Amino acid sequence: MYILGIETSCDETAVSILDIESGKNFKILSEVVFTQEKVHELYGGVVPELAAREHLTAVTIVFEKALLEANLKLKDIDCICVTRGPGLKGSLLIGYNFAKGVCSTLNKSFIGVNHIEGHILSVQLDNPALEFPFLSLIASGGHTELIQVNGLGDYSVISRTTDDAAGEAFDKAANLLGIPYPGGAALAAIADTVTSSTFSLPRVMHGKRDFSFSGLKTAISLLIQKESKNLEAAKAELCYAIQNSIVEALIDKVDDAVKITGIKNLGVAGGVSANACLRRKLTAKKNVTTYFPENKHTTDNATMIAYAGGLRYLRGDITPLKEEVLARWPVETLK
Ligand code: KG4
Ligand code: ZN
């Protein structure tokens, strides 16, 4: 089965093609990603209007390139899967309507995929050993959720952020330190140059079920202000303390979820799952076995959309063409 996936929910225009027979029997034929990071860097965050315009320019080129790399013609594709939500509405609409147009003209099967389901299943994509049920920690620039994954389309959310996402906390702290957007990975790289810090930050939401990063953001901002005269010299230790507090907040909730559910397998996905400190600390834990996607599948990509959509196609879950994008689409409402 040739499945083509399209992702345009935020600031990555991506198209991938999979040849899939089952969840464990598939081959990635092409993966093309066009990132808009440089466009948004100037503004310190994603500008929705600019993101939509960039998708519009890029989507046809990325689509053609993915077909070329897979050495396939459009007529060979069995089904087109595209991110339907959650995400920025203007961005979603570009990929979604592009896919609808192709499917209705060429009479192809059409599947609207939930972006979070894509991230959840991206861990199985790269780790066939990870079986249902498992816990899923999704930590990205837009989402922070811990989910009990019982099977395809069977998700219950254990906790989610009440305000900022973990990636957002990394990026906002980086911004305060003068690191260009999205500063998460750069902040982490600076943090990893030292092995301890004289600074300490509060343990956020300890003992509470949900995540919250806004209080931490205030504490980080106050600490950076206090050290403003000494910022360059203190930078690495500040980054260390910031990274540590975000990572510890994530691990704290993982421990709670393991206790609540009794499930001992964890999949971590989303941009923050590329964080080396988080990977190191979770891998060292005795109460849970953790799986991560390959680095290229941690951030937004279309391979996870083709994979999740492909599994739904094999199950017969076609989306009627009249269905619209969903800027909000909680993963627990899926079937
Ligand atoms: O999944 P993603 O590409 O986009 C969203 O769906 O939001 O995640 C991007 C987020 C950004 O906030 C970025 O700073 C963060 O992931 N990120 C990292 C690292 N790599 C990416 N945060 C911490 N450490 C990293 N190594
Ligand atoms: Zn994402």
mmCIF file of C-alpha atoms and ligand atoms in Angstrom:
data_model
loop_
_atom_site.group_PDB
_atom_site.id
_atom_site.type_symbol
_atom_site.label_atom_id
_atom_site.label_comp_id
_atom_site.label_asym_id
_atom_site.label_seq_id
_atom_site.Cartn_x
_atom_site.Cartn_y
_atom_site.Cartn_z
ATOM 1 C CA MET A 1 0.000 0.000 0.000
ATOM 2 C CA TYR A 2 1.503 3.346 -0.981
ATOM 3 C CA ILE A 3 0.528 5.982 1.589
ATOM 4 C CA LEU A 4 1.439 9.649 1.150
ATOM 5 C CA GLY A 5 1.434 11.838 4.295
ATOM 6 C CA ILE A 6 1.259 15.638 4.433
ATOM 7 C CA GLU A 7 1.983 17.789 7.505
ATOM 8 C CA THR A 8 1.379 21.558 7.635
ATOM 9 C CA SER A 9 -0.015 22.125 11.153
ATOM 10 C CA CYS A 10 2.609 24.643 12.317
ATOM 11 C CA ASP A 11 5.861 25.798 10.673
ATOM 12 C CA GLU A 12 7.063 22.681 8.845
ATOM 13 C CA THR A 13 5.844 21.765 5.356
ATOM 14 C CA ALA A 14 6.474 18.032 5.107
ATOM 15 C CA VAL A 15 5.562 15.167 2.795
ATOM 16 C CA SER A 16 6.531 11.494 3.250
ATOM 17 C CA ILE A 17 5.658 8.313 1.398
ATOM 18 C CA LEU A 18 5.415 4.903 3.068
ATOM 19 C CA ASP A 19 4.937 1.453 1.619
ATOM 20 C CA ILE A 20 2.954 -0.150 4.452
ATOM 21 C CA GLU A 21 1.470 -3.615 4.969
ATOM 22 C CA SER A 22 1.043 -3.465 8.769
ATOM 23 C CA GLY A 23 2.282 -1.536 11.844
ATOM 24 C CA LYS A 24 5.485 -3.585 11.855
ATOM 25 C CA ASN A 25 5.895 -4.181 8.142
ATOM 26 C CA PHE A 26 6.550 -0.974 6.256
ATOM 27 C CA LYS A 27 9.250 0.918 4.409
ATOM 28 C CA ILE A 28 9.862 4.675 4.308
ATOM 29 C CA LEU A 29 10.255 5.590 0.618
ATOM 30 C CA SER A 30 10.735 9.336 0.984
ATOM 31 C CA GLU A 31 10.672 12.085 3.598
ATOM 32 C CA VAL A 32 10.903 15.745 2.602
ATOM 33 C CA VAL A 33 10.735 18.594 5.121
ATOM 34 C CA PHE A 34 10.830 22.314 4.446
ATOM 35 C CA THR A 35 11.244 24.249 7.680
ATOM 36 C CA GLN A 36 10.213 27.888 8.099
ATOM 37 C CA GLU A 37 12.353 28.512 11.197
ATOM 38 C CA LYS A 38 14.324 31.321 9.516
ATOM 39 C CA VAL A 39 11.090 33.164 8.593
ATOM 40 C CA HIS A 40 9.818 33.216 12.180
ATOM 41 C CA GLU A 41 13.184 33.717 13.918
ATOM 42 C CA LEU A 42 12.925 37.465 13.358
ATOM 43 C CA TYR A 43 9.670 37.611 15.376
ATOM 44 C CA GLY A 44 10.693 35.302 18.231
ATOM 45 C CA GLY A 45 7.826 32.885 17.519
ATOM 46 C CA VAL A 46 5.593 31.479 14.782
ATOM 47 C CA VAL A 47 3.553 34.173 12.990
ATOM 48 C CA PRO A 48 0.383 32.330 11.812
ATOM 49 C CA GLU A 49 -0.236 34.494 8.734
ATOM 50 C CA LEU A 50 3.357 34.084 7.514
ATOM 51 C CA ALA A 51 3.291 30.353 8.262
ATOM 52 C CA ALA A 52 0.210 29.839 6.058
ATOM 53 C CA ARG A 53 1.756 31.819 3.209
ATOM 54 C CA GLU A 54 4.986 29.812 3.391
ATOM 55 C CA HIS A 55 3.041 26.519 3.315
ATOM 56 C CA LEU A 56 1.185 27.695 0.246
ATOM 57 C CA THR A 57 4.439 28.352 -1.621
ATOM 58 C CA ALA A 58 6.144 25.168 -0.422
ATOM 59 C CA VAL A 59 3.480 22.456 -0.444
ATOM 60 C CA THR A 60 3.453 21.669 -4.193
ATOM 61 C CA ILE A 61 7.252 21.618 -4.418
ATOM 62 C CA VAL A 62 7.643 19.397 -1.340
ATOM 63 C CA PHE A 63 4.893 17.075 -2.662
ATOM 64 C CA GLU A 64 6.575 16.716 -6.087
ATOM 65 C CA LYS A 65 9.971 16.143 -4.459
ATOM 66 C CA ALA A 66 8.602 13.360 -2.224
ATOM 67 C CA LEU A 67 7.137 11.543 -5.258
ATOM 68 C CA LEU A 68 10.407 11.948 -7.142
ATOM 69 C CA GLU A 69 12.493 10.609 -4.233
ATOM 70 C CA ALA A 70 10.165 7.616 -3.847
ATOM 71 C CA ASN A 71 10.381 7.029 -7.599
ATOM 72 C CA LEU A 72 6.579 6.911 -7.799
ATOM 73 C CA LYS A 73 3.888 8.623 -9.858
ATOM 74 C CA LEU A 74 0.807 10.129 -8.269
ATOM 75 C CA LYS A 75 -1.317 7.410 -9.857
ATOM 76 C CA ASP A 76 0.604 4.791 -7.784
ATOM 77 C CA ILE A 77 -0.491 6.327 -4.433
ATOM 78 C CA ASP A 78 -3.363 4.454 -2.711
ATOM 79 C CA CYS A 79 -4.235 7.003 -0.054
ATOM 80 C CA ILE A 80 -3.359 10.562 0.996
ATOM 81 C CA CYS A 81 -3.204 11.240 4.756
ATOM 82 C CA VAL A 82 -2.974 14.803 5.991
ATOM 83 C CA THR A 83 -2.887 16.520 9.380
ATOM 84 C CA ARG A 84 -6.438 17.684 10.167
ATOM 85 C CA GLY A 85 -5.623 19.174 13.572
ATOM 86 C CA PRO A 86 -4.823 20.308 16.178
ATOM 87 C CA GLY A 87 -2.729 23.231 14.942
ATOM 88 C CA LEU A 88 -2.822 26.696 13.418
ATOM 89 C CA LYS A 89 -5.996 26.898 11.347
ATOM 90 C CA GLY A 90 -4.486 28.825 8.435
ATOM 91 C CA SER A 91 -1.567 26.393 8.241
ATOM 92 C CA LEU A 92 -3.749 23.288 8.528
ATOM 93 C CA LEU A 93 -6.028 24.539 5.749
ATOM 94 C CA ILE A 94 -3.179 24.672 3.206
ATOM 95 C CA GLY A 95 -2.124 21.011 3.467
ATOM 96 C CA TYR A 96 -5.668 19.774 4.092
ATOM 97 C CA ASN A 97 -7.277 21.494 1.122
ATOM 98 C CA PHE A 98 -4.335 20.597 -1.108
ATOM 99 C CA ALA A 99 -4.834 16.913 -0.189
ATOM 100 C CA LYS A 100 -8.612 17.169 -0.637
ATOM 101 C CA GLY A 101 -8.132 18.666 -4.105
ATOM 102 C CA VAL A 102 -5.791 15.866 -5.196
ATOM 103 C CA CYS A 103 -8.041 13.150 -3.732
ATOM 104 C CA SER A 104 -11.266 14.454 -5.233
ATOM 105 C CA THR A 105 -9.715 15.003 -8.693
ATOM 106 C CA LEU A 106 -7.943 11.642 -8.858
ATOM 107 C CA ASN A 107 -10.452 9.670 -6.806
ATOM 108 C CA LYS A 108 -7.950 8.652 -4.093
ATOM 109 C CA SER A 109 -8.754 7.687 -0.503
ATOM 110 C CA PHE A 110 -8.478 10.624 1.941
ATOM 111 C CA ILE A 111 -7.664 10.477 5.665
ATOM 112 C CA GLY A 112 -7.495 13.442 8.071
ATOM 113 C CA VAL A 113 -4.978 12.565 10.803
ATOM 114 C CA ASN A 114 -4.736 13.871 14.361
ATOM 115 C CA HIS A 115 -1.279 15.450 14.797
ATOM 116 C CA ILE A 116 -0.919 14.205 18.387
ATOM 117 C CA GLU A 117 -1.822 10.657 17.337
ATOM 118 C CA GLY A 118 0.980 11.038 14.780
ATOM 119 C CA HIS A 119 3.478 11.988 17.523
ATOM 120 C CA ILE A 120 2.245 9.150 19.799
ATOM 121 C CA LEU A 121 2.686 6.499 17.088
ATOM 122 C CA SER A 122 6.019 7.951 15.868
ATOM 123 C CA VAL A 123 7.650 6.044 18.737
ATOM 124 C CA GLN A 124 6.347 2.672 17.470
ATOM 125 C CA LEU A 125 7.383 3.685 13.954
ATOM 126 C CA ASP A 126 11.015 3.629 15.115
ATOM 127 C CA ASN A 127 10.677 0.989 17.881
ATOM 128 C CA PRO A 128 8.797 -2.151 16.787
ATOM 129 C CA ALA A 129 9.440 -3.607 20.278
ATOM 130 C CA LEU A 130 7.072 -1.083 21.888
ATOM 131 C CA GLU A 131 3.690 -2.821 22.254
ATOM 132 C CA PHE A 132 0.295 -1.513 23.435
ATOM 133 C CA PRO A 133 -0.544 -0.523 26.125
ATOM 134 C CA PHE A 134 2.101 2.127 26.784
ATOM 135 C CA LEU A 135 2.369 5.585 28.305
ATOM 136 C CA SER A 136 3.069 8.424 25.915
ATOM 137 C CA LEU A 137 4.709 11.702 26.882
ATOM 138 C CA ILE A 138 4.201 14.305 24.165
ATOM 139 C CA ALA A 139 6.430 17.329 24.768
ATOM 140 C CA SER A 140 6.672 19.869 21.981
ATOM 141 C CA GLY A 141 6.444 23.596 21.357
ATOM 142 C CA GLY A 142 2.648 23.461 21.378
ATOM 143 C CA HIS A 143 1.771 20.437 23.544
ATOM 144 C CA THR A 144 2.638 18.738 26.801
ATOM 145 C CA GLU A 145 0.520 15.687 27.576
ATOM 146 C CA LEU A 146 0.831 12.303 29.241
ATOM 147 C CA ILE A 147 -1.461 9.778 27.629
ATOM 148 C CA GLN A 148 -2.364 6.161 28.285
ATOM 149 C CA VAL A 149 -2.278 4.478 24.873
ATOM 150 C CA ASN A 150 -4.317 1.281 24.796
ATOM 151 C CA GLY A 151 -4.371 0.795 21.030
ATOM 152 C CA LEU A 152 -4.890 2.689 17.771
ATOM 153 C CA GLY A 153 -7.504 5.372 18.527
ATOM 154 C CA ASP A 154 -7.841 4.366 22.199
ATOM 155 C CA TYR A 155 -6.277 7.135 24.264
ATOM 156 C CA SER A 156 -6.928 8.509 27.732
ATOM 157 C CA VAL A 157 -5.179 11.665 28.862
ATOM 158 C CA ILE A 158 -3.650 11.370 32.334
ATOM 159 C CA SER A 159 -2.298 14.911 32.543
ATOM 160 C CA ARG A 160 -1.704 17.908 30.323
ATOM 161 C CA THR A 161 -0.353 21.420 30.706
ATOM 162 C CA THR A 162 -2.658 24.049 32.117
ATOM 163 C CA ASP A 163 -0.662 26.838 30.409
ATOM 164 C CA ASP A 164 2.625 26.763 28.452
ATOM 165 C CA ALA A 165 4.078 23.692 26.764
ATOM 166 C CA ALA A 166 7.518 22.309 27.729
ATOM 167 C CA GLY A 167 9.068 23.393 24.407
ATOM 168 C CA GLU A 168 7.555 26.845 24.865
ATOM 169 C CA ALA A 169 9.193 27.052 28.318
ATOM 170 C CA PHE A 170 12.556 26.175 26.728
ATOM 171 C CA ASP A 171 12.037 28.720 23.915
ATOM 172 C CA LYS A 172 10.859 31.559 26.189
ATOM 173 C CA ALA A 173 13.797 31.033 28.566
ATOM 174 C CA ALA A 174 16.151 30.981 25.571
ATOM 175 C CA ASN A 175 14.616 34.227 24.332
ATOM 176 C CA LEU A 176 15.273 35.882 27.713
ATOM 177 C CA LEU A 177 18.905 34.806 27.363
ATOM 178 C CA GLY A 178 19.147 36.312 23.871
ATOM 179 C CA ILE A 179 19.172 32.938 22.060
ATOM 180 C CA PRO A 180 17.265 33.127 18.726
ATOM 181 C CA TYR A 181 13.912 31.291 18.231
ATOM 182 C CA PRO A 182 13.339 28.385 18.602
ATOM 183 C CA GLY A 183 16.026 28.360 21.247
ATOM 184 C CA GLY A 184 15.253 25.040 22.988
ATOM 185 C CA ALA A 185 17.962 22.965 21.342
ATOM 186 C CA ALA A 186 20.561 25.764 21.595
ATOM 187 C CA LEU A 187 19.787 26.331 25.303
ATOM 188 C CA ALA A 188 20.151 22.569 25.868
ATOM 189 C CA ALA A 189 23.497 22.516 24.061
ATOM 190 C CA ILE A 190 24.816 25.334 26.319
ATOM 191 C CA ALA A 191 23.432 23.577 29.421
ATOM 192 C CA ASP A 192 25.277 20.395 28.463
ATOM 193 C CA THR A 193 28.649 22.178 28.587
ATOM 194 C CA VAL A 194 28.522 22.142 32.421
ATOM 195 C CA THR A 195 27.741 19.386 34.918
ATOM 196 C CA SER A 196 26.225 21.392 37.766
ATOM 197 C CA SER A 197 24.772 24.794 38.622
ATOM 198 C CA THR A 198 24.870 27.110 41.602
ATOM 199 C CA PHE A 199 21.382 28.351 40.636
ATOM 200 C CA SER A 200 18.212 26.606 41.655
ATOM 201 C CA LEU A 201 14.661 26.904 40.385
ATOM 202 C CA PRO A 202 11.418 25.679 41.985
ATOM 203 C CA ARG A 203 10.053 22.170 41.367
ATOM 204 C CA VAL A 204 6.868 23.067 39.527
ATOM 205 C CA MET A 205 3.468 21.460 40.203
ATOM 206 C CA HIS A 206 5.011 18.768 42.423
ATOM 207 C CA GLY A 207 2.168 16.689 43.877
ATOM 208 C CA LYS A 208 -0.368 18.012 41.311
ATOM 209 C CA ARG A 209 -1.688 15.939 38.448
ATOM 210 C CA ASP A 210 -1.221 18.434 35.591
ATOM 211 C CA PHE A 211 1.816 20.205 34.144
ATOM 212 C CA SER A 212 2.241 23.978 34.425
ATOM 213 C CA PHE A 213 5.204 25.986 33.183
ATOM 214 C CA SER A 214 4.058 29.597 33.603
ATOM 215 C CA GLY A 215 5.226 29.861 37.239
ATOM 216 C CA LEU A 216 8.592 28.475 36.223
ATOM 217 C CA LYS A 217 8.752 31.050 33.429
ATOM 218 C CA THR A 218 8.307 33.839 36.017
ATOM 219 C CA ALA A 219 10.977 32.306 38.272
ATOM 220 C CA ILE A 220 13.379 32.001 35.301
ATOM 221 C CA SER A 221 12.688 35.594 34.278
ATOM 222 C CA LEU A 222 13.390 36.869 37.826
ATOM 223 C CA LEU A 223 16.592 34.827 38.051
ATOM 224 C CA ILE A 224 17.844 36.143 34.693
ATOM 225 C CA GLN A 225 17.040 39.724 35.759
ATOM 226 C CA LYS A 226 18.972 39.188 38.993
ATOM 227 C CA GLU A 227 21.991 37.913 37.065
ATOM 228 C CA SER A 228 21.720 40.509 34.279
ATOM 229 C CA LYS A 229 25.101 42.120 35.059
ATOM 230 C CA ASN A 230 26.810 38.764 34.996
ATOM 231 C CA LEU A 231 24.791 37.092 32.234
ATOM 232 C CA GLU A 232 27.539 35.909 29.875
ATOM 233 C CA ALA A 233 29.605 34.338 32.675
ATOM 234 C CA ALA A 234 26.547 32.748 34.287
ATOM 235 C CA LYS A 235 24.876 31.632 31.026
ATOM 236 C CA ALA A 236 25.883 27.970 31.026
ATOM 237 C CA GLU A 237 24.866 27.445 34.664
ATOM 238 C CA LEU A 238 21.605 29.301 34.115
ATOM 239 C CA CYS A 239 20.844 27.081 31.093
ATOM 240 C CA TYR A 240 21.714 24.022 33.181
ATOM 241 C CA ALA A 241 19.296 25.046 35.956
ATOM 242 C CA ILE A 242 16.526 25.873 33.439
ATOM 243 C CA GLN A 243 16.909 22.591 31.532
ATOM 244 C CA ASN A 244 17.038 20.642 34.772
ATOM 245 C CA SER A 245 13.848 22.191 36.137
ATOM 246 C CA ILE A 246 11.866 21.536 32.909
ATOM 247 C CA VAL A 247 13.184 17.976 32.596
ATOM 248 C CA GLU A 248 12.485 17.223 36.290
ATOM 249 C CA ALA A 249 8.916 18.540 35.926
ATOM 250 C CA LEU A 250 8.352 16.109 33.034
ATOM 251 C CA ILE A 251 9.896 13.154 34.879
ATOM 252 C CA ASP A 252 7.892 13.907 38.032
ATOM 253 C CA LYS A 253 4.651 13.438 36.098
ATOM 254 C CA VAL A 254 5.935 10.286 34.384
ATOM 255 C CA ASP A 255 6.535 8.764 37.821
ATOM 256 C CA ASP A 256 2.969 9.669 38.850
ATOM 257 C CA ALA A 257 1.536 8.159 35.638
ATOM 258 C CA VAL A 258 3.473 4.901 36.138
ATOM 259 C CA LYS A 259 2.058 4.700 39.681
ATOM 260 C CA ILE A 260 -1.511 5.500 38.586
ATOM 261 C CA THR A 261 -1.649 3.097 35.616
ATOM 262 C CA GLY A 262 0.863 0.382 36.507
ATOM 263 C CA ILE A 263 2.118 0.618 32.896
ATOM 264 C CA LYS A 264 5.910 0.352 32.673
ATOM 265 C CA ASN A 265 6.578 1.177 29.017
ATOM 266 C CA LEU A 266 6.886 4.790 27.938
ATOM 267 C CA GLY A 267 7.147 6.414 24.508
ATOM 268 C CA VAL A 268 8.385 10.023 24.414
ATOM 269 C CA ALA A 269 7.764 12.172 21.341
ATOM 270 C CA GLY A 270 7.576 15.774 20.129
ATOM 271 C CA GLY A 271 10.466 18.226 19.697
ATOM 272 C CA VAL A 272 11.549 18.150 23.363
ATOM 273 C CA SER A 273 12.043 14.363 23.157
ATOM 274 C CA ALA A 274 15.279 15.167 21.275
ATOM 275 C CA ASN A 275 16.642 16.648 24.530
ATOM 276 C CA ALA A 276 19.728 14.665 25.564
ATOM 277 C CA CYS A 277 19.307 15.356 29.306
ATOM 278 C CA LEU A 278 15.698 14.112 29.238
ATOM 279 C CA ARG A 279 16.784 11.007 27.286
ATOM 280 C CA ARG A 280 19.634 10.292 29.685
ATOM 281 C CA LYS A 281 17.522 10.677 32.827
ATOM 282 C CA LEU A 282 14.556 8.667 31.537
ATOM 283 C CA THR A 283 16.780 5.891 30.190
ATOM 284 C CA ALA A 284 18.465 5.564 33.608
ATOM 285 C CA LYS A 285 15.141 5.042 35.404
ATOM 286 C CA LYS A 286 14.375 1.637 36.922
ATOM 287 C CA ASN A 287 10.578 1.949 37.187
ATOM 288 C CA VAL A 288 9.969 2.430 33.466
ATOM 289 C CA THR A 289 11.444 1.424 30.074
ATOM 290 C CA THR A 290 11.546 4.406 27.715
ATOM 291 C CA TYR A 291 11.506 4.472 23.918
ATOM 292 C CA PHE A 292 12.241 7.493 21.710
ATOM 293 C CA PRO A 293 11.773 8.167 18.014
ATOM 294 C CA GLU A 294 14.790 8.801 15.797
ATOM 295 C CA ASN A 295 15.812 12.462 16.035
ATOM 296 C CA LYS A 296 14.312 13.354 12.628
ATOM 297 C CA HIS A 297 10.934 12.030 13.835
ATOM 298 C CA THR A 298 10.876 13.977 17.121
ATOM 299 C CA THR A 299 9.951 17.320 15.529
ATOM 300 C CA ASP A 300 7.007 17.779 13.166
ATOM 301 C CA ASN A 301 7.272 15.434 10.188
ATOM 302 C CA ALA A 302 4.992 13.770 7.659
ATOM 303 C CA THR A 303 6.289 10.227 8.211
ATOM 304 C CA MET A 304 4.350 10.010 11.490
ATOM 305 C CA ILE A 305 1.251 11.299 9.660
ATOM 306 C CA ALA A 306 1.644 8.728 6.860
ATOM 307 C CA TYR A 307 2.207 5.995 9.473
ATOM 308 C CA ALA A 308 -0.804 6.888 11.678
ATOM 309 C CA GLY A 309 -2.960 7.450 8.574
ATOM 310 C CA GLY A 310 -1.679 4.237 7.007
ATOM 311 C CA LEU A 311 -2.746 2.215 10.064
ATOM 312 C CA ARG A 312 -6.184 3.842 9.874
ATOM 313 C CA TYR A 313 -6.382 3.125 6.130
ATOM 314 C CA LEU A 314 -5.638 -0.557 6.812
ATOM 315 C CA ARG A 315 -8.529 -0.446 9.333
ATOM 316 C CA GLY A 316 -10.871 1.215 6.818
ATOM 317 C CA ASP A 317 -11.108 4.645 8.512
ATOM 318 C CA ILE A 318 -11.610 6.893 5.482
ATOM 319 C CA THR A 319 -12.451 10.591 6.152
ATOM 320 C CA PRO A 320 -15.368 11.980 4.091
ATOM 321 C CA LEU A 321 -14.199 14.911 1.934
ATOM 322 C CA LYS A 322 -16.837 17.192 3.480
ATOM 323 C CA GLU A 323 -15.081 17.093 6.890
ATOM 324 C CA GLU A 324 -13.211 20.285 7.824
ATOM 325 C CA VAL A 325 -9.949 20.973 9.715
ATOM 326 C CA LEU A 326 -10.077 21.052 13.531
ATOM 327 C CA ALA A 327 -7.770 23.646 15.131
ATOM 328 C CA ARG A 328 -8.633 22.028 18.485
ATOM 329 C CA TRP A 329 -8.978 18.238 18.450
ATOM 330 C CA PRO A 330 -8.305 16.521 21.811
ATOM 331 C CA VAL A 331 -6.704 13.135 21.236
ATOM 332 C CA GLU A 332 -9.014 11.411 23.747
ATOM 333 C CA THR A 333 -12.020 12.095 21.448
ATOM 334 C CA LEU A 334 -10.570 9.780 18.771
ATOM 335 C CA LYS A 335 -11.889 6.267 18.175
HETATM 336 O O1 KG4 B 1 7.295 18.962 17.836
HETATM 337 P P1 KG4 B 1 7.849 20.279 17.443
HETATM 338 O O2 KG4 B 1 8.714 20.340 16.203
HETATM 339 O O3 KG4 B 1 6.742 21.353 17.158
HETATM 340 C C1 KG4 B 1 5.536 21.467 17.798
HETATM 341 O O4 KG4 B 1 4.609 20.681 17.469
HETATM 342 O O5 KG4 B 1 5.496 22.356 18.650
HETATM 343 O O6 KG4 B 1 8.638 20.844 18.700
HETATM 344 C C2 KG4 B 1 9.401 22.011 18.665
HETATM 345 C C3 KG4 B 1 9.845 22.343 20.070
HETATM 346 C C4 KG4 B 1 10.464 23.732 20.189
HETATM 347 O O7 KG4 B 1 9.928 24.355 21.313
HETATM 348 C C5 KG4 B 1 11.954 23.430 20.357
HETATM 349 O O8 KG4 B 1 12.651 24.412 21.067
HETATM 350 C C6 KG4 B 1 11.897 22.145 21.147
HETATM 351 O O9 KG4 B 1 10.847 21.418 20.538
HETATM 352 N N1 KG4 B 1 13.164 21.397 21.050
HETATM 353 C C7 KG4 B 1 13.971 21.155 22.115
HETATM 354 C C8 KG4 B 1 15.084 20.436 21.625
HETATM 355 N N2 KG4 B 1 14.910 20.248 20.285
HETATM 356 C C9 KG4 B 1 13.723 20.842 19.959
HETATM 357 N N3 KG4 B 1 13.835 21.495 23.406
HETATM 358 C C10 KG4 B 1 14.818 21.089 24.245
HETATM 359 N N4 KG4 B 1 15.904 20.398 23.859
HETATM 360 C C11 KG4 B 1 16.088 20.038 22.578
HETATM 361 N N5 KG4 B 1 17.170 19.356 22.209
HETATM 362 ZN ZN ZN B 2 4.084 18.554 16.759
#
